XYZ file of N, CA and C in Angstrom:
363
model
N 97.148 -137.085 -32.049
C 96.482 -137.203 -30.787
C 95.332 -137.464 -30.771
N 95.033 -138.507 -29.995
C 93.685 -139.123 -29.799
C 92.939 -137.970 -28.709
N 91.763 -137.793 -28.953
C 91.072 -136.566 -27.988
C 89.664 -136.927 -28.369
N 88.849 -136.600 -27.266
C 87.354 -136.317 -27.509
C 87.150 -134.902 -26.891
N 86.223 -134.018 -27.596
C 86.113 -132.638 -27.177
C 84.637 -132.421 -27.031
N 83.711 -132.443 -25.922
C 82.669 -132.172 -25.841
C 82.408 -130.859 -25.412
N 81.100 -130.414 -26.267
C 80.955 -129.100 -26.270
C 79.154 -129.148 -25.939
N 78.575 -127.829 -25.811
C 77.064 -127.653 -25.722
C 76.628 -127.481 -24.358
N 77.678 -127.768 -23.238
C 77.214 -127.288 -22.220
C 76.649 -125.916 -21.693
N 75.864 -125.638 -20.953
C 75.533 -124.540 -20.201
C 74.761 -124.209 -19.201
N 74.218 -123.147 -18.991
C 73.111 -123.098 -17.794
C 71.881 -122.702 -18.501
N 71.037 -123.751 -17.981
C 69.719 -123.721 -18.770
C 68.427 -123.710 -17.474
N 67.416 -123.041 -17.493
C 66.052 -122.968 -16.591
C 65.359 -124.793 -16.534
N 64.950 -125.114 -15.670
C 64.392 -126.283 -15.487
C 63.383 -126.046 -16.641
N 62.995 -127.475 -17.182
C 62.355 -127.767 -18.365
C 63.068 -127.281 -19.761
N 64.290 -126.764 -19.504
C 64.614 -126.317 -20.946
C 65.577 -127.636 -21.503
N 66.124 -127.237 -22.772
C 67.092 -128.385 -23.429
C 68.349 -127.966 -23.836
N 69.327 -128.929 -23.977
C 70.357 -128.574 -24.403
C 70.781 -129.656 -25.469
N 71.864 -129.562 -26.572
C 72.251 -130.387 -27.102
C 73.830 -130.680 -26.936
N 74.134 -131.733 -26.435
C 75.800 -131.597 -26.129
C 76.446 -132.401 -27.429
N 77.622 -132.228 -27.880
C 78.485 -132.818 -29.001
C 79.717 -133.327 -28.304
N 80.113 -134.708 -29.055
C 81.252 -135.409 -28.562
C 81.864 -135.384 -29.874
N 83.159 -134.275 -30.119
C 83.726 -134.653 -31.476
C 85.277 -135.164 -31.391
N 85.349 -136.345 -32.050
C 86.592 -136.804 -32.185
C 87.752 -136.618 -33.166
N 88.993 -136.350 -32.129
C 89.921 -135.827 -33.187
C 91.190 -137.082 -32.834
N 91.809 -137.391 -33.921
C 92.758 -138.174 -33.991
C 92.248 -139.634 -34.155
N 91.177 -140.019 -34.131
C 90.696 -141.181 -34.221
C 89.403 -141.425 -35.183
N 88.896 -142.093 -35.571
C 87.654 -142.626 -36.314
C 86.378 -143.012 -35.619
N 85.278 -142.931 -35.255
C 84.337 -143.633 -34.521
C 83.344 -144.273 -35.003
N 83.413 -144.840 -36.477
C 82.681 -145.350 -37.059
C 82.607 -146.714 -36.805
N 83.584 -147.253 -36.026
C 83.324 -148.851 -35.758
C 83.377 -149.045 -33.771
N 83.180 -147.654 -33.427
C 83.059 -147.873 -31.883
C 81.963 -147.302 -31.436
N 81.508 -148.196 -30.383
C 80.357 -147.817 -29.523
C 80.905 -146.690 -28.730
N 79.944 -145.532 -28.330
C 80.193 -144.403 -27.463
C 79.507 -144.344 -26.445
N 79.805 -143.808 -25.515
C 78.724 -143.712 -23.966
C 78.544 -142.023 -23.518
N 77.754 -141.665 -23.032
C 78.174 -140.464 -22.169
C 77.789 -140.591 -20.487
N 78.876 -140.048 -20.080
C 78.570 -139.965 -18.803
C 78.443 -138.840 -17.571
N 78.122 -138.889 -16.729
C 78.044 -137.573 -15.896
C 78.389 -137.598 -14.401
N 79.040 -136.520 -14.159
C 79.032 -136.508 -12.466
C 78.937 -135.205 -11.732
N 77.693 -135.473 -10.960
C 77.298 -134.546 -10.474
C 78.045 -133.951 -9.227
N 78.006 -132.930 -8.754
C 78.926 -132.504 -7.529
C 78.643 -133.228 -6.194
N 79.693 -133.941 -5.601
C 79.735 -134.788 -4.662
C 78.996 -136.281 -4.839
N 79.325 -136.518 -5.888
C 78.612 -137.848 -6.491
C 79.608 -138.375 -7.547
N 79.111 -139.724 -7.519
C 80.244 -140.796 -8.282
C 79.703 -140.389 -10.136
N 80.607 -140.680 -10.678
C 80.290 -140.508 -12.045
C 79.439 -141.788 -12.307
N 78.340 -141.551 -13.256
C 77.378 -142.646 -13.796
C 77.184 -142.344 -15.256
N 76.992 -143.627 -15.487
C 76.635 -143.694 -17.465
C 75.182 -143.122 -17.440
N 74.865 -142.488 -18.480
C 73.633 -141.867 -19.034
C 73.101 -142.346 -20.022
N 73.947 -142.746 -21.212
C 73.349 -143.227 -22.350
C 74.423 -143.759 -23.162
N 74.556 -144.490 -23.982
C 75.428 -145.278 -25.086
C 75.076 -145.661 -26.233
N 75.631 -145.827 -27.540
C 75.156 -145.985 -28.437
C 76.008 -147.021 -29.473
N 75.877 -147.673 -30.274
C 76.408 -148.457 -30.842
C 76.971 -148.118 -32.152
N 78.417 -148.685 -32.745
C 78.695 -147.942 -33.952
C 77.703 -147.697 -35.129
N 77.031 -148.366 -35.235
C 75.917 -148.323 -36.020
C 74.691 -147.804 -35.596
N 74.654 -147.305 -34.635
C 73.268 -146.801 -34.102
C 72.181 -147.714 -33.636
N 72.082 -148.949 -34.350
C 71.277 -149.956 -34.048
C 70.707 -150.201 -32.593
N 71.849 -149.829 -31.749
C 71.460 -150.360 -30.298
C 71.966 -148.965 -29.568
N 70.508 -148.390 -28.792
C 70.958 -147.247 -27.742
C 70.243 -147.460 -26.392
N 70.826 -147.132 -25.824
C 70.464 -147.512 -24.202
C 70.948 -146.123 -23.201
N 69.906 -146.123 -22.630
C 69.453 -145.013 -21.341
C 69.384 -145.575 -19.887
N 70.113 -144.259 -19.167
C 69.810 -144.597 -18.078
C 68.284 -144.595 -17.643
N 67.754 -145.205 -16.501
C 66.331 -144.781 -16.465
C 66.058 -143.319 -15.574
N 66.909 -142.881 -15.000
C 66.937 -141.370 -15.032
C 66.645 -140.358 -16.051
N 66.959 -140.799 -17.088
C 66.931 -139.875 -18.366
C 65.994 -140.452 -19.538
N 65.918 -141.714 -19.262
C 64.927 -142.177 -20.506
C 63.515 -141.533 -20.819
N 63.327 -141.207 -22.065
C 62.313 -140.338 -22.486
C 62.356 -138.864 -22.319
N 63.337 -138.675 -21.736
C 64.252 -137.176 -22.043
C 65.314 -137.129 -22.694
N 66.005 -137.590 -22.656
C 67.289 -137.835 -23.500
C 67.551 -138.418 -24.502
N 68.210 -138.245 -25.797
C 68.200 -138.912 -27.152
C 69.572 -138.738 -27.748
N 70.159 -140.153 -27.501
C 71.781 -140.204 -28.176
C 71.585 -140.425 -29.513
N 72.500 -139.928 -30.462
C 72.740 -139.826 -31.524
C 73.988 -139.841 -32.329
N 74.514 -140.356 -33.528
C 75.746 -140.041 -33.818
C 75.462 -139.958 -35.579
N 76.750 -139.201 -35.883
C 76.829 -138.907 -37.409
C 78.122 -139.451 -37.552
N 78.381 -140.280 -38.057
C 79.787 -140.825 -38.418
C 80.551 -140.296 -39.438
N 79.966 -139.499 -40.501
C 80.548 -138.658 -41.268
C 81.064 -137.723 -40.792
N 80.311 -137.152 -39.642
C 81.058 -135.854 -39.048
C 81.802 -136.534 -37.937
N 81.948 -137.719 -37.636
C 82.827 -137.940 -36.688
C 82.391 -137.435 -34.973
N 80.925 -137.560 -34.968
C 80.740 -136.903 -33.979
C 79.261 -137.485 -33.233
N 79.159 -137.511 -32.044
C 78.137 -137.930 -31.030
C 77.540 -137.265 -30.601
N 76.111 -137.087 -30.541
C 75.277 -136.182 -29.972
C 74.477 -136.636 -28.714
N 74.063 -135.856 -27.680
C 73.194 -136.126 -26.936
C 72.221 -134.889 -26.627
N 71.150 -135.114 -27.190
C 69.863 -134.038 -26.881
C 69.059 -134.708 -25.618
N 69.072 -133.343 -24.907
C 68.856 -133.371 -23.494
C 67.667 -132.291 -23.471
N 66.494 -132.813 -23.128
C 64.802 -132.141 -22.818
C 64.411 -132.383 -21.635
N 63.613 -131.519 -21.260
C 62.904 -131.480 -19.976
C 63.977 -131.769 -18.778
N 64.863 -130.669 -18.918
C 65.791 -130.607 -17.862
C 65.477 -130.548 -16.637
N 65.968 -131.130 -15.546
C 65.707 -130.495 -14.232
C 66.825 -130.624 -13.241
N 67.125 -129.966 -12.270
C 68.424 -129.511 -11.173
C 69.006 -130.696 -11.219
N 68.182 -131.960 -11.184
C 68.926 -133.310 -10.826
C 69.994 -133.466 -11.674
N 69.891 -132.752 -12.988
C 70.566 -133.379 -14.386
C 72.103 -132.265 -14.388
N 71.888 -131.571 -13.586
C 73.357 -130.667 -13.414
C 74.427 -131.796 -13.077
N 75.144 -131.385 -13.825
C 76.602 -132.326 -13.903
C 77.453 -132.128 -14.735
N 78.793 -132.412 -14.744
C 79.840 -132.254 -15.761
C 79.580 -133.751 -16.819
N 79.262 -132.990 -18.087
C 79.009 -134.493 -18.747
C 80.181 -135.026 -19.815
N 80.538 -136.253 -19.776
C 81.882 -136.496 -20.318
C 81.254 -137.765 -21.359
N 82.046 -137.583 -22.710
C 82.298 -138.428 -23.888
C 83.010 -139.685 -23.381
N 83.009 -140.711 -23.701
C 83.658 -142.033 -23.827
C 83.698 -142.873 -24.777
N 85.013 -143.069 -25.137
C 84.946 -144.353 -26.409
C 86.008 -145.418 -25.613
N 85.291 -146.527 -25.353
C 86.197 -147.526 -24.990
C 86.614 -148.531 -25.681
N 87.926 -149.059 -25.274
C 88.357 -150.372 -26.204
C 88.746 -149.886 -27.234
N 89.554 -148.822 -27.633
C 90.041 -147.867 -28.843
C 91.520 -148.781 -28.885
N 91.515 -149.626 -29.964
C 92.579 -150.005 -30.657
C 93.535 -149.507 -31.411
N 94.787 -149.175 -30.722
C 96.237 -148.430 -31.185
C 97.186 -149.345 -31.336
N 98.271 -148.777 -31.772
C 99.489 -149.334 -32.025
C 99.906 -149.836 -30.780
N 99.847 -149.078 -29.741
C 100.224 -149.562 -28.369
C 99.383 -150.362 -27.156
N 98.245 -150.533 -27.998
C 97.204 -151.348 -27.282
C 96.013 -150.865 -27.037
N 95.152 -151.393 -26.253
C 93.677 -151.274 -26.243
C 93.682 -150.194 -25.204
N 93.034 -148.657 -25.432
C 92.477 -147.667 -24.778
C 91.406 -147.223 -24.454
N 91.067 -146.577 -23.324
C 89.953 -145.907 -22.823
C 89.871 -144.522 -23.026
N 89.264 -143.959 -24.014
C 89.357 -142.412 -24.262
C 88.225 -141.733 -23.795
N 88.791 -140.420 -22.655
C 87.508 -139.809 -22.222
C 87.839 -138.406 -22.573
N 86.843 -137.695 -22.639
C 86.696 -136.117 -23.094
C 87.064 -135.644 -21.614
N 87.499 -134.271 -21.637
C 87.391 -133.430 -20.094
C 86.301 -132.882 -19.789
N 84.862 -133.270 -20.718
C 83.749 -132.720 -20.062
C 83.320 -131.452 -19.964
N 81.799 -131.204 -20.108
C 81.394 -130.047 -20.422
C 80.225 -130.090 -19.369
N 80.074 -128.607 -18.931
C 79.392 -128.570 -17.561
C 77.731 -128.057 -17.705
N 76.887 -129.017 -17.414
C 75.439 -128.434 -17.414
C 74.790 -128.102 -16.335
N 74.237 -126.706 -16.027
C 73.625 -126.602 -15.217
C 72.537 -125.779 -14.982
N 71.362 -126.875 -14.752
C 69.904 -126.386 -14.600
C 69.430 -125.759 -13.432
N 69.110 -124.347 -13.616
C 68.803 -123.684 -12.533
C 67.889 -122.632 -12.640
N 66.794 -122.177 -11.743
C 66.012 -121.184 -12.237
C 66.875 -119.845 -11.598
């Protein structure tokens, strides 16, 4: 079963921090780039950050650069998103994505089901 499971979301006050985790099951992430996306209420899903398989390349949306840090531990088959200085505009469901996964039945795009982050006082 190919699956990505996000965790670590919750309710935090403005200025607080959370660390999200994306754990893979049924596939090995060490050769794949991984991305974090989010979808706020009433808005389209947007890319937040992505990381290459070796961690050599890391990209961030302008809205989160300097506040969020993406990392991975391939030995644990897990990708993380450290989120600091959170503000209400960061409120969204956060999704982990593994694009272009090669399977015996073709190339697929794997998404997690999301974890909710709510930033509110």
